Amino acid sequence: MRIGGLNPFSLSDFPGHVAAVVFTQGCNFRCPYCHNGSLIPMDPATGTLIPMEEVFRFLDMRRGQLNGVAVSGGEPTLQPDISSFLHRIRLMDYRIKLDTNGSRPEVLAGLLEEVLVDFIAMDIKAPFGLYDRLTGILAPVEQLEKSMALIAQSGIDHEFRTTVVKPLLSEEDLQAIRSMVPQGSRHRLQEFRPENALDPVFRVAASDHHRFSFNEFQPWTVT
């Protein structure tokens, strides 16, 4: 496992749980507004990777204080040993949440079959026609659709979420995204965080230009 970060305590990353957050290193998307830009390359530009055993020592010490582990990134499903990593966390009696961009449905299917996740949050970046622009790559639409269906039919708790960034997404785009969400699934909007955006254009100096106002955002907050 290539681990680029560890948040020892979170009340917001895993709904209903007191959790640690493990950030995997490496992502196959290049979203210009990504607030974890340092986690995109497989090899970090600065700093060092966190040894996996150090993470497990931490989780062992926090038994009884934490009850969940959220695995985020980067894109966790790119890690070749993600299954064995989650299995070890499961053996420590932690509940597990997985964040994903949905690009690798075959990996998700394996994790679900092994009962290694309790909650999945998948990003829906944009209507599929805009995905290339929002992700900086040729979007794997077929894989994304497979992941959405797989998650919706899994029977485990899940949500689909969208980071709202102006001018990349309009209110019409949000409506289109909402129509893509499988029936019965929760859709959550996330406010854009400009401070560490991958593309400097989207950082603090332009934050007001790229963030929806409260009045614009409020009508879309119903899940």
mmCIF file with all atom_site columns, C-alpha atoms in Angstrom:
data_model
loop_
_atom_site.group_PDB
_atom_site.id
_atom_site.type_symbol
_atom_site.label_atom_id
_atom_site.label_alt_id
_atom_site.label_comp_id
_atom_site.label_asym_id
_atom_site.label_entity_id
_atom_site.label_seq_id
_atom_site.pdbx_PDB_ins_code
_atom_site.Cartn_x
_atom_site.Cartn_y
_atom_site.Cartn_z
_atom_site.occupancy
_atom_site.B_iso_or_equiv
_atom_site.pdbx_formal_charge
_atom_site.auth_seq_id
_atom_site.auth_comp_id
_atom_site.auth_asym_id
_atom_site.auth_atom_id
_atom_site.pdbx_PDB_model_num
ATOM 1   C CA . MET A 1 1   ? 0.000   0.000   0.000   1.00 0.00 ? 1   MET A CA 1
ATOM 2   C CA . ARG A 1 2   ? 1.199   3.473   -0.882  1.00 0.00 ? 2   ARG A CA 1
ATOM 3   C CA . ILE A 1 3   ? -0.116  5.636   1.947   1.00 0.00 ? 3   ILE A CA 1
ATOM 4   C CA . GLY A 1 4   ? 0.278   9.374   1.583   1.00 0.00 ? 4   GLY A CA 1
ATOM 5   C CA . GLY A 1 5   ? -1.471  10.584  4.721   1.00 0.00 ? 5   GLY A CA 1
ATOM 6   C CA . LEU A 1 6   ? -3.263  9.685   7.941   1.00 0.00 ? 6   LEU A CA 1
ATOM 7   C CA . ASN A 1 7   ? -5.853  11.772  9.771   1.00 0.00 ? 7   ASN A CA 1
ATOM 8   C CA . PRO A 1 8   ? -6.030  10.306  13.287  1.00 0.00 ? 8   PRO A CA 1
ATOM 9   C CA . PHE A 1 9   ? -9.502  11.583  14.153  1.00 0.00 ? 9   PHE A CA 1
ATOM 10  C CA . SER A 1 10  ? -12.580 12.576  12.181  1.00 0.00 ? 10  SER A CA 1
ATOM 11  C CA . LEU A 1 11  ? -16.261 12.966  12.989  1.00 0.00 ? 11  LEU A CA 1
ATOM 12  C CA . SER A 1 12  ? -17.252 13.862  9.430   1.00 0.00 ? 12  SER A CA 1
ATOM 13  C CA . ASP A 1 13  ? -15.575 11.456  7.008   1.00 0.00 ? 13  ASP A CA 1
ATOM 14  C CA . PHE A 1 14  ? -17.493 8.302   7.983   1.00 0.00 ? 14  PHE A CA 1
ATOM 15  C CA . PRO A 1 15  ? -21.137 9.061   8.843   1.00 0.00 ? 15  PRO A CA 1
ATOM 16  C CA . GLY A 1 16  ? -22.078 7.855   12.309  1.00 0.00 ? 16  GLY A CA 1
ATOM 17  C CA . HIS A 1 17  ? -18.544 6.842   13.238  1.00 0.00 ? 17  HIS A CA 1
ATOM 18  C CA . VAL A 1 18  ? -15.518 8.169   15.060  1.00 0.00 ? 18  VAL A CA 1
ATOM 19  C CA . ALA A 1 19  ? -12.918 7.381   12.460  1.00 0.00 ? 19  ALA A CA 1
ATOM 20  C CA . ALA A 1 20  ? -9.363  7.638   11.297  1.00 0.00 ? 20  ALA A CA 1
ATOM 21  C CA . VAL A 1 21  ? -8.817  8.506   7.640   1.00 0.00 ? 21  VAL A CA 1
ATOM 22  C CA . VAL A 1 22  ? -6.150  6.780   5.556   1.00 0.00 ? 22  VAL A CA 1
ATOM 23  C CA . PHE A 1 23  ? -5.184  8.587   2.342   1.00 0.00 ? 23  PHE A CA 1
ATOM 24  C CA . THR A 1 24  ? -3.734  6.404   -0.394  1.00 0.00 ? 24  THR A CA 1
ATOM 25  C CA . GLN A 1 25  ? -1.161  7.851   -2.776  1.00 0.00 ? 25  GLN A CA 1
ATOM 26  C CA . GLY A 1 26  ? -1.976  7.990   -6.482  1.00 0.00 ? 26  GLY A CA 1
ATOM 27  C CA . CYS A 1 27  ? -5.011  8.843   -8.600  1.00 0.00 ? 27  CYS A CA 1
ATOM 28  C CA . ASN A 1 28  ? -5.950  8.212   -12.229 1.00 0.00 ? 28  ASN A CA 1
ATOM 29  C CA . PHE A 1 29  ? -8.029  11.412  -12.478 1.00 0.00 ? 29  PHE A CA 1
ATOM 30  C CA . ARG A 1 30  ? -6.647  14.951  -12.765 1.00 0.00 ? 30  ARG A CA 1
ATOM 31  C CA . CYS A 1 31  ? -9.536  17.061  -11.507 1.00 0.00 ? 31  CYS A CA 1
ATOM 32  C CA . PRO A 1 32  ? -8.294  20.688  -11.564 1.00 0.00 ? 32  PRO A CA 1
ATOM 33  C CA . TYR A 1 33  ? -10.211 21.569  -8.382  1.00 0.00 ? 33  TYR A CA 1
ATOM 34  C CA . CYS A 1 34  ? -8.974  18.551  -6.369  1.00 0.00 ? 34  CYS A CA 1
ATOM 35  C CA . HIS A 1 35  ? -8.123  19.637  -2.813  1.00 0.00 ? 35  HIS A CA 1
ATOM 36  C CA . ASN A 1 36  ? -5.768  16.655  -2.333  1.00 0.00 ? 36  ASN A CA 1
ATOM 37  C CA . GLY A 1 37  ? -3.525  17.420  -5.288  1.00 0.00 ? 37  GLY A CA 1
ATOM 38  C CA . SER A 1 38  ? -0.416  16.159  -3.492  1.00 0.00 ? 38  SER A CA 1
ATOM 39  C CA . LEU A 1 39  ? -1.962  12.674  -3.460  1.00 0.00 ? 39  LEU A CA 1
ATOM 40  C CA . ILE A 1 40  ? -2.426  12.446  -7.241  1.00 0.00 ? 40  ILE A CA 1
ATOM 41  C CA . PRO A 1 41  ? 1.057   11.228  -8.329  1.00 0.00 ? 41  PRO A CA 1
ATOM 42  C CA . MET A 1 42  ? 1.944   7.657   -7.390  1.00 0.00 ? 42  MET A CA 1
ATOM 43  C CA . ASP A 1 43  ? 5.205   9.010   -5.957  1.00 0.00 ? 43  ASP A CA 1
ATOM 44  C CA . PRO A 1 44  ? 4.803   12.102  -3.754  1.00 0.00 ? 44  PRO A CA 1
ATOM 45  C CA . ALA A 1 45  ? 6.708   15.175  -4.873  1.00 0.00 ? 45  ALA A CA 1
ATOM 46  C CA . THR A 1 46  ? 7.517   16.106  -1.289  1.00 0.00 ? 46  THR A CA 1
ATOM 47  C CA . GLY A 1 47  ? 7.568   14.184  1.937   1.00 0.00 ? 47  GLY A CA 1
ATOM 48  C CA . THR A 1 48  ? 7.566   10.427  2.287   1.00 0.00 ? 48  THR A CA 1
ATOM 49  C CA . LEU A 1 49  ? 5.029   7.643   2.225   1.00 0.00 ? 49  LEU A CA 1
ATOM 50  C CA . ILE A 1 50  ? 3.759   6.337   5.542   1.00 0.00 ? 50  ILE A CA 1
ATOM 51  C CA . PRO A 1 51  ? 4.759   2.710   6.173   1.00 0.00 ? 51  PRO A CA 1
ATOM 52  C CA . MET A 1 52  ? 1.734   0.441   6.291   1.00 0.00 ? 52  MET A CA 1
ATOM 53  C CA . GLU A 1 53  ? 2.840   -1.140  9.564   1.00 0.00 ? 53  GLU A CA 1
ATOM 54  C CA . GLU A 1 54  ? 2.914   2.305   11.151  1.00 0.00 ? 54  GLU A CA 1
ATOM 55  C CA . VAL A 1 55  ? -0.757  2.715   10.243  1.00 0.00 ? 55  VAL A CA 1
ATOM 56  C CA . PHE A 1 56  ? -1.619  -0.644  11.771  1.00 0.00 ? 56  PHE A CA 1
ATOM 57  C CA . ARG A 1 57  ? 0.284   0.183   14.969  1.00 0.00 ? 57  ARG A CA 1
ATOM 58  C CA . PHE A 1 58  ? -1.721  3.387   15.240  1.00 0.00 ? 58  PHE A CA 1
ATOM 59  C CA . LEU A 1 59  ? -5.037  1.598   14.655  1.00 0.00 ? 59  LEU A CA 1
ATOM 60  C CA . ASP A 1 60  ? -4.128  -1.037  17.230  1.00 0.00 ? 60  ASP A CA 1
ATOM 61  C CA . MET A 1 61  ? -3.441  1.651   19.844  1.00 0.00 ? 61  MET A CA 1
ATOM 62  C CA . ARG A 1 62  ? -6.737  3.389   19.072  1.00 0.00 ? 62  ARG A CA 1
ATOM 63  C CA . ARG A 1 63  ? -8.990  0.366   19.531  1.00 0.00 ? 63  ARG A CA 1
ATOM 64  C CA . GLY A 1 64  ? -11.879 1.359   21.756  1.00 0.00 ? 64  GLY A CA 1
ATOM 65  C CA . GLN A 1 65  ? -11.454 5.049   20.904  1.00 0.00 ? 65  GLN A CA 1
ATOM 66  C CA . LEU A 1 66  ? -12.171 4.780   17.189  1.00 0.00 ? 66  LEU A CA 1
ATOM 67  C CA . ASN A 1 67  ? -14.772 2.545   15.604  1.00 0.00 ? 67  ASN A CA 1
ATOM 68  C CA . GLY A 1 68  ? -14.214 3.225   11.926  1.00 0.00 ? 68  GLY A CA 1
ATOM 69  C CA . VAL A 1 69  ? -11.576 3.705   9.250   1.00 0.00 ? 69  VAL A CA 1
ATOM 70  C CA . ALA A 1 70  ? -12.239 5.715   6.098   1.00 0.00 ? 70  ALA A CA 1
ATOM 71  C CA . VAL A 1 71  ? -9.946  4.871   3.194   1.00 0.00 ? 71  VAL A CA 1
ATOM 72  C CA . SER A 1 72  ? -9.669  7.764   0.772   1.00 0.00 ? 72  SER A CA 1
ATOM 73  C CA . GLY A 1 73  ? -7.128  9.171   -1.618  1.00 0.00 ? 73  GLY A CA 1
ATOM 74  C CA . GLY A 1 74  ? -5.998  9.527   -4.222  1.00 0.00 ? 74  GLY A CA 1
ATOM 75  C CA . GLU A 1 75  ? -7.940  6.571   -5.575  1.00 0.00 ? 75  GLU A CA 1
ATOM 76  C CA . PRO A 1 76  ? -7.785  3.567   -3.218  1.00 0.00 ? 76  PRO A CA 1
ATOM 77  C CA . THR A 1 77  ? -8.813  1.010   -5.851  1.00 0.00 ? 77  THR A CA 1
ATOM 78  C CA . LEU A 1 78  ? -5.536  1.628   -7.717  1.00 0.00 ? 78  LEU A CA 1
ATOM 79  C CA . GLN A 1 79  ? -3.637  -0.032  -4.878  1.00 0.00 ? 79  GLN A CA 1
ATOM 80  C CA . PRO A 1 80  ? -2.826  -3.640  -5.820  1.00 0.00 ? 80  PRO A CA 1
ATOM 81  C CA . ASP A 1 81  ? -3.006  -4.783  -2.195  1.00 0.00 ? 81  ASP A CA 1
ATOM 82  C CA . ILE A 1 82  ? -6.174  -2.901  -1.206  1.00 0.00 ? 82  ILE A CA 1
ATOM 83  C CA . SER A 1 83  ? -8.011  -6.157  -0.453  1.00 0.00 ? 83  SER A CA 1
ATOM 84  C CA . SER A 1 84  ? -5.412  -7.483  1.991   1.00 0.00 ? 84  SER A CA 1
ATOM 85  C CA . PHE A 1 85  ? -5.116  -4.040  3.580   1.00 0.00 ? 85  PHE A CA 1
ATOM 86  C CA . LEU A 1 86  ? -8.851  -3.823  4.256   1.00 0.00 ? 86  LEU A CA 1
ATOM 87  C CA . HIS A 1 87  ? -8.880  -7.421  5.460   1.00 0.00 ? 87  HIS A CA 1
ATOM 88  C CA . ARG A 1 88  ? -6.335  -6.584  8.166   1.00 0.00 ? 88  ARG A CA 1
ATOM 89  C CA . ILE A 1 89  ? -8.393  -3.578  9.229   1.00 0.00 ? 89  ILE A CA 1
ATOM 90  C CA . ARG A 1 90  ? -11.486 -5.782  9.363   1.00 0.00 ? 90  ARG A CA 1
ATOM 91  C CA . LEU A 1 91  ? -9.667  -8.257  11.640  1.00 0.00 ? 91  LEU A CA 1
ATOM 92  C CA . MET A 1 92  ? -9.153  -5.368  14.075  1.00 0.00 ? 92  MET A CA 1
ATOM 93  C CA . ASP A 1 93  ? -12.956 -5.006  14.343  1.00 0.00 ? 93  ASP A CA 1
ATOM 94  C CA . TYR A 1 94  ? -13.139 -1.637  12.623  1.00 0.00 ? 94  TYR A CA 1
ATOM 95  C CA . ARG A 1 95  ? -15.963 -0.643  10.330  1.00 0.00 ? 95  ARG A CA 1
ATOM 96  C CA . ILE A 1 96  ? -14.675 0.441   6.925   1.00 0.00 ? 96  ILE A CA 1
ATOM 97  C CA . LYS A 1 97  ? -15.687 3.222   4.561   1.00 0.00 ? 97  LYS A CA 1
ATOM 98  C CA . LEU A 1 98  ? -14.252 3.468   1.054   1.00 0.00 ? 98  LEU A CA 1
ATOM 99  C CA . ASP A 1 99  ? -14.102 6.617   -1.078  1.00 0.00 ? 99  ASP A CA 1
ATOM 100 C CA . THR A 1 100 ? -13.801 6.041   -4.822  1.00 0.00 ? 100 THR A CA 1
ATOM 101 C CA . ASN A 1 101 ? -14.103 7.730   -8.192  1.00 0.00 ? 101 ASN A CA 1
ATOM 102 C CA . GLY A 1 102 ? -15.754 4.585   -9.560  1.00 0.00 ? 102 GLY A CA 1
ATOM 103 C CA . SER A 1 103 ? -13.248 3.962   -12.340 1.00 0.00 ? 103 SER A CA 1
ATOM 104 C CA . ARG A 1 104 ? -12.468 0.377   -11.316 1.00 0.00 ? 104 ARG A CA 1
ATOM 105 C CA . PRO A 1 105 ? -15.721 -1.562  -10.856 1.00 0.00 ? 105 PRO A CA 1
ATOM 106 C CA . GLU A 1 106 ? -13.932 -4.906  -10.966 1.00 0.00 ? 106 GLU A CA 1
ATOM 107 C CA . VAL A 1 107 ? -12.021 -3.975  -7.803  1.00 0.00 ? 107 VAL A CA 1
ATOM 108 C CA . LEU A 1 108 ? -15.183 -2.746  -6.092  1.00 0.00 ? 108 LEU A CA 1
ATOM 109 C CA . ALA A 1 109 ? -16.931 -6.003  -6.987  1.00 0.00 ? 109 ALA A CA 1
ATOM 110 C CA . GLY A 1 110 ? -14.153 -8.005  -5.355  1.00 0.00 ? 110 GLY A CA 1
ATOM 111 C CA . LEU A 1 111 ? -14.192 -5.941  -2.165  1.00 0.00 ? 111 LEU A CA 1
ATOM 112 C CA . LEU A 1 112 ? -17.954 -6.262  -1.900  1.00 0.00 ? 112 LEU A CA 1
ATOM 113 C CA . GLU A 1 113 ? -17.809 -9.999  -2.501  1.00 0.00 ? 113 GLU A CA 1
ATOM 114 C CA . GLU A 1 114 ? -15.264 -10.322 0.311   1.00 0.00 ? 114 GLU A CA 1
ATOM 115 C CA . VAL A 1 115 ? -17.479 -8.172  2.597   1.00 0.00 ? 115 VAL A CA 1
ATOM 116 C CA . LEU A 1 116 ? -14.615 -5.771  3.244   1.00 0.00 ? 116 LEU A CA 1
ATOM 117 C CA . VAL A 1 117 ? -16.519 -2.476  3.179   1.00 0.00 ? 117 VAL A CA 1
ATOM 118 C CA . ASP A 1 118 ? -19.477 -1.157  5.176   1.00 0.00 ? 118 ASP A CA 1
ATOM 119 C CA . PHE A 1 119 ? -19.981 2.165   3.386   1.00 0.00 ? 119 PHE A CA 1
ATOM 120 C CA . ILE A 1 120 ? -19.004 3.379   -0.086  1.00 0.00 ? 120 ILE A CA 1
ATOM 121 C CA . ALA A 1 121 ? -18.950 7.000   -1.229  1.00 0.00 ? 121 ALA A CA 1
ATOM 122 C CA . MET A 1 122 ? -18.547 7.463   -4.981  1.00 0.00 ? 122 MET A CA 1
ATOM 123 C CA . ASP A 1 123 ? -17.946 10.793  -6.649  1.00 0.00 ? 123 ASP A CA 1
ATOM 124 C CA . ILE A 1 124 ? -20.083 11.756  -9.617  1.00 0.00 ? 124 ILE A CA 1
ATOM 125 C CA . LYS A 1 125 ? -18.003 14.566  -11.036 1.00 0.00 ? 125 LYS A CA 1
ATOM 126 C CA . ALA A 1 126 ? -20.358 15.811  -13.746 1.00 0.00 ? 126 ALA A CA 1
ATOM 127 C CA . PRO A 1 127 ? -22.849 14.736  -16.385 1.00 0.00 ? 127 PRO A CA 1
ATOM 128 C CA . PHE A 1 128 ? -21.003 12.138  -18.451 1.00 0.00 ? 128 PHE A CA 1
ATOM 129 C CA . GLY A 1 129 ? -20.750 14.544  -21.395 1.00 0.00 ? 129 GLY A CA 1
ATOM 130 C CA . LEU A 1 130 ? -18.609 16.870  -19.248 1.00 0.00 ? 130 LEU A CA 1
ATOM 131 C CA . TYR A 1 131 ? -16.518 14.248  -17.473 1.00 0.00 ? 131 TYR A CA 1
ATOM 132 C CA . ASP A 1 132 ? -13.415 14.673  -19.640 1.00 0.00 ? 132 ASP A CA 1
ATOM 133 C CA . ARG A 1 133 ? -13.256 18.383  -18.825 1.00 0.00 ? 133 ARG A CA 1
ATOM 134 C CA . LEU A 1 134 ? -13.864 17.847  -15.114 1.00 0.00 ? 134 LEU A CA 1
ATOM 135 C CA . THR A 1 135 ? -11.381 14.992  -14.684 1.00 0.00 ? 135 THR A CA 1
ATOM 136 C CA . GLY A 1 136 ? -8.635  15.947  -17.121 1.00 0.00 ? 136 GLY A CA 1
ATOM 137 C CA . ILE A 1 137 ? -8.677  12.511  -18.772 1.00 0.00 ? 137 ILE A CA 1
ATOM 138 C CA . LEU A 1 138 ? -10.703 10.521  -21.273 1.00 0.00 ? 138 LEU A CA 1
ATOM 139 C CA . ALA A 1 139 ? -13.395 9.402   -18.852 1.00 0.00 ? 139 ALA A CA 1
ATOM 140 C CA . PRO A 1 140 ? -14.175 5.665   -18.543 1.00 0.00 ? 140 PRO A CA 1
ATOM 141 C CA . VAL A 1 141 ? -17.943 6.183   -18.710 1.00 0.00 ? 141 VAL A CA 1
ATOM 142 C CA . GLU A 1 142 ? -18.823 2.496   -19.034 1.00 0.00 ? 142 GLU A CA 1
ATOM 143 C CA . GLN A 1 143 ? -16.819 1.670   -15.909 1.00 0.00 ? 143 GLN A CA 1
ATOM 144 C CA . LEU A 1 144 ? -18.421 4.536   -14.014 1.00 0.00 ? 144 LEU A CA 1
ATOM 145 C CA . GLU A 1 145 ? -21.892 3.308   -14.907 1.00 0.00 ? 145 GLU A CA 1
ATOM 146 C CA . LYS A 1 146 ? -20.982 -0.209  -13.798 1.00 0.00 ? 146 LYS A CA 1
ATOM 147 C CA . SER A 1 147 ? -19.710 1.085   -10.463 1.00 0.00 ? 147 SER A CA 1
ATOM 148 C CA . MET A 1 148 ? -22.836 3.145   -9.856  1.00 0.00 ? 148 MET A CA 1
ATOM 149 C CA . ALA A 1 149 ? -25.078 0.142   -10.495 1.00 0.00 ? 149 ALA A CA 1
ATOM 150 C CA . LEU A 1 150 ? -22.878 -2.149  -8.426  1.00 0.00 ? 150 LEU A CA 1
ATOM 151 C CA . ILE A 1 151 ? -22.889 0.186   -5.439  1.00 0.00 ? 151 ILE A CA 1
ATOM 152 C CA . ALA A 1 152 ? -26.617 0.887   -5.642  1.00 0.00 ? 152 ALA A CA 1
ATOM 153 C CA . GLN A 1 153 ? -27.417 -2.827  -5.736  1.00 0.00 ? 153 GLN A CA 1
ATOM 154 C CA . SER A 1 154 ? -24.888 -3.851  -3.080  1.00 0.00 ? 154 SER A CA 1
ATOM 155 C CA . GLY A 1 155 ? -27.224 -3.579  -0.110  1.00 0.00 ? 155 GLY A CA 1
ATOM 156 C CA . ILE A 1 156 ? -24.654 -1.669  1.949   1.00 0.00 ? 156 ILE A CA 1
ATOM 157 C CA . ASP A 1 157 ? -24.855 1.950   3.028   1.00 0.00 ? 157 ASP A CA 1
ATOM 158 C CA . HIS A 1 158 ? -23.611 4.298   0.350   1.00 0.00 ? 158 HIS A CA 1
ATOM 159 C CA . GLU A 1 159 ? -23.824 7.737   -1.158  1.00 0.00 ? 159 GLU A CA 1
ATOM 160 C CA . PHE A 1 160 ? -22.989 9.467   -4.403  1.00 0.00 ? 160 PHE A CA 1
ATOM 161 C CA . ARG A 1 161 ? -21.497 12.927  -4.070  1.00 0.00 ? 161 ARG A CA 1
ATOM 162 C CA . THR A 1 162 ? -20.615 15.888  -6.236  1.00 0.00 ? 162 THR A CA 1
ATOM 163 C CA . THR A 1 163 ? -18.219 18.739  -5.537  1.00 0.00 ? 163 THR A CA 1
ATOM 164 C CA . VAL A 1 164 ? -19.870 21.940  -6.731  1.00 0.00 ? 164 VAL A CA 1
ATOM 165 C CA . VAL A 1 165 ? -17.422 24.170  -8.609  1.00 0.00 ? 165 VAL A CA 1
ATOM 166 C CA . LYS A 1 166 ? -18.257 27.254  -10.680 1.00 0.00 ? 166 LYS A CA 1
ATOM 167 C CA . PRO A 1 167 ? -18.066 27.696  -13.613 1.00 0.00 ? 167 PRO A CA 1
ATOM 168 C CA . LEU A 1 168 ? -17.430 24.008  -14.295 1.00 0.00 ? 168 LEU A CA 1
ATOM 169 C CA . LEU A 1 169 ? -20.932 23.026  -13.162 1.00 0.00 ? 169 LEU A CA 1
ATOM 170 C CA . SER A 1 170 ? -24.169 24.941  -13.635 1.00 0.00 ? 170 SER A CA 1
ATOM 171 C CA . GLU A 1 171 ? -27.502 24.442  -11.911 1.00 0.00 ? 171 GLU A CA 1
ATOM 172 C CA . GLU A 1 172 ? -28.625 22.573  -15.037 1.00 0.00 ? 172 GLU A CA 1
ATOM 173 C CA . ASP A 1 173 ? -25.625 20.269  -14.699 1.00 0.00 ? 173 ASP A CA 1
ATOM 174 C CA . LEU A 1 174 ? -26.533 19.554  -11.082 1.00 0.00 ? 174 LEU A CA 1
ATOM 175 C CA . GLN A 1 175 ? -30.022 18.624  -12.164 1.00 0.00 ? 175 GLN A CA 1
ATOM 176 C CA . ALA A 1 176 ? -28.576 16.295  -14.806 1.00 0.00 ? 176 ALA A CA 1
ATOM 177 C CA . ILE A 1 177 ? -26.289 14.674  -12.246 1.00 0.00 ? 177 ILE A CA 1
ATOM 178 C CA . ARG A 1 178 ? -29.159 14.135  -9.866  1.00 0.00 ? 178 ARG A CA 1
ATOM 179 C CA . SER A 1 179 ? -31.079 12.339  -12.606 1.00 0.00 ? 179 SER A CA 1
ATOM 180 C CA . MET A 1 180 ? -28.101 9.967   -13.001 1.00 0.00 ? 180 MET A CA 1
ATOM 181 C CA . VAL A 1 181 ? -28.165 8.862   -9.357  1.00 0.00 ? 181 VAL A CA 1
ATOM 182 C CA . PRO A 1 182 ? -29.734 5.405   -8.998  1.00 0.00 ? 182 PRO A CA 1
ATOM 183 C CA . GLN A 1 183 ? -33.193 5.404   -7.460  1.00 0.00 ? 183 GLN A CA 1
ATOM 184 C CA . GLY A 1 184 ? -33.115 5.017   -3.703  1.00 0.00 ? 184 GLY A CA 1
ATOM 185 C CA . SER A 1 185 ? -29.515 6.210   -3.371  1.00 0.00 ? 185 SER A CA 1
ATOM 186 C CA . ARG A 1 186 ? -28.412 9.304   -1.493  1.00 0.00 ? 186 ARG A CA 1
ATOM 187 C CA . HIS A 1 187 ? -26.800 12.186  -3.386  1.00 0.00 ? 187 HIS A CA 1
ATOM 188 C CA . ARG A 1 188 ? -24.755 14.699  -1.428  1.00 0.00 ? 188 ARG A CA 1
ATOM 189 C CA . LEU A 1 189 ? -23.276 17.969  -2.630  1.00 0.00 ? 189 LEU A CA 1
ATOM 190 C CA . GLN A 1 190 ? -19.870 19.026  -1.356  1.00 0.00 ? 190 GLN A CA 1
ATOM 191 C CA . GLU A 1 191 ? -18.752 22.621  -1.200  1.00 0.00 ? 191 GLU A CA 1
ATOM 192 C CA . PHE A 1 192 ? -15.607 23.352  -3.178  1.00 0.00 ? 192 PHE A CA 1
ATOM 193 C CA . ARG A 1 193 ? -12.497 23.860  -1.012  1.00 0.00 ? 193 ARG A CA 1
ATOM 194 C CA . PRO A 1 194 ? -10.072 26.108  -2.917  1.00 0.00 ? 194 PRO A CA 1
ATOM 195 C CA . GLU A 1 195 ? -7.080  26.260  -0.586  1.00 0.00 ? 195 GLU A CA 1
ATOM 196 C CA . ASN A 1 196 ? -5.021  23.412  -2.062  1.00 0.00 ? 196 ASN A CA 1
ATOM 197 C CA . ALA A 1 197 ? -6.655  22.987  -5.466  1.00 0.00 ? 197 ALA A CA 1
ATOM 198 C CA . LEU A 1 198 ? -4.532  21.156  -8.021  1.00 0.00 ? 198 LEU A CA 1
ATOM 199 C CA . ASP A 1 199 ? -4.863  23.946  -10.600 1.00 0.00 ? 199 ASP A CA 1
ATOM 200 C CA . PRO A 1 200 ? -3.659  27.285  -9.144  1.00 0.00 ? 200 PRO A CA 1
ATOM 201 C CA . VAL A 1 201 ? -6.490  29.059  -10.989 1.00 0.00 ? 201 VAL A CA 1
ATOM 202 C CA . PHE A 1 202 ? -8.923  27.483  -8.535  1.00 0.00 ? 202 PHE A CA 1
ATOM 203 C CA . ARG A 1 203 ? -7.062  28.416  -5.360  1.00 0.00 ? 203 ARG A CA 1
ATOM 204 C CA . VAL A 1 204 ? -7.806  31.054  -2.737  1.00 0.00 ? 204 VAL A CA 1
ATOM 205 C CA . ALA A 1 205 ? -7.418  34.117  -4.953  1.00 0.00 ? 205 ALA A CA 1
ATOM 206 C CA . ALA A 1 206 ? -10.264 32.922  -7.149  1.00 0.00 ? 206 ALA A CA 1
ATOM 207 C CA . SER A 1 207 ? -12.272 31.140  -4.476  1.00 0.00 ? 207 SER A CA 1
ATOM 208 C CA . ASP A 1 208 ? -15.290 33.446  -4.540  1.00 0.00 ? 208 ASP A CA 1
ATOM 209 C CA . HIS A 1 209 ? -15.521 33.149  -8.310  1.00 0.00 ? 209 HIS A CA 1
ATOM 210 C CA . HIS A 1 210 ? -15.549 29.353  -8.178  1.00 0.00 ? 210 HIS A CA 1
ATOM 211 C CA . ARG A 1 211 ? -17.825 28.787  -5.180  1.00 0.00 ? 211 ARG A CA 1
ATOM 212 C CA . PHE A 1 212 ? -21.590 28.823  -5.198  1.00 0.00 ? 212 PHE A CA 1
ATOM 213 C CA . SER A 1 213 ? -23.147 31.370  -2.865  1.00 0.00 ? 213 SER A CA 1
ATOM 214 C CA . PHE A 1 214 ? -25.353 30.205  -0.006  1.00 0.00 ? 214 PHE A CA 1
ATOM 215 C CA . ASN A 1 215 ? -28.485 31.169  -1.918  1.00 0.00 ? 215 ASN A CA 1
ATOM 216 C CA . GLU A 1 216 ? -27.300 29.244  -4.989  1.00 0.00 ? 216 GLU A CA 1
ATOM 217 C CA . PHE A 1 217 ? -26.188 26.204  -3.009  1.00 0.00 ? 217 PHE A CA 1
ATOM 218 C CA . GLN A 1 218 ? -29.083 25.889  -0.573  1.00 0.00 ? 218 GLN A CA 1
ATOM 219 C CA . PRO A 1 219 ? -31.784 24.602  -2.978  1.00 0.00 ? 219 PRO A CA 1
ATOM 220 C CA . TRP A 1 220 ? -29.577 21.624  -3.851  1.00 0.00 ? 220 TRP A CA 1
ATOM 221 C CA . THR A 1 221 ? -28.706 20.435  -0.344  1.00 0.00 ? 221 THR A CA 1
ATOM 222 C CA . VAL A 1 222 ? -31.666 18.082  0.028   1.00 0.00 ? 222 VAL A CA 1
ATOM 223 C CA . THR A 1 223 ? -30.523 14.456  -0.294  1.00 0.00 ? 223 THR A CA 1
#
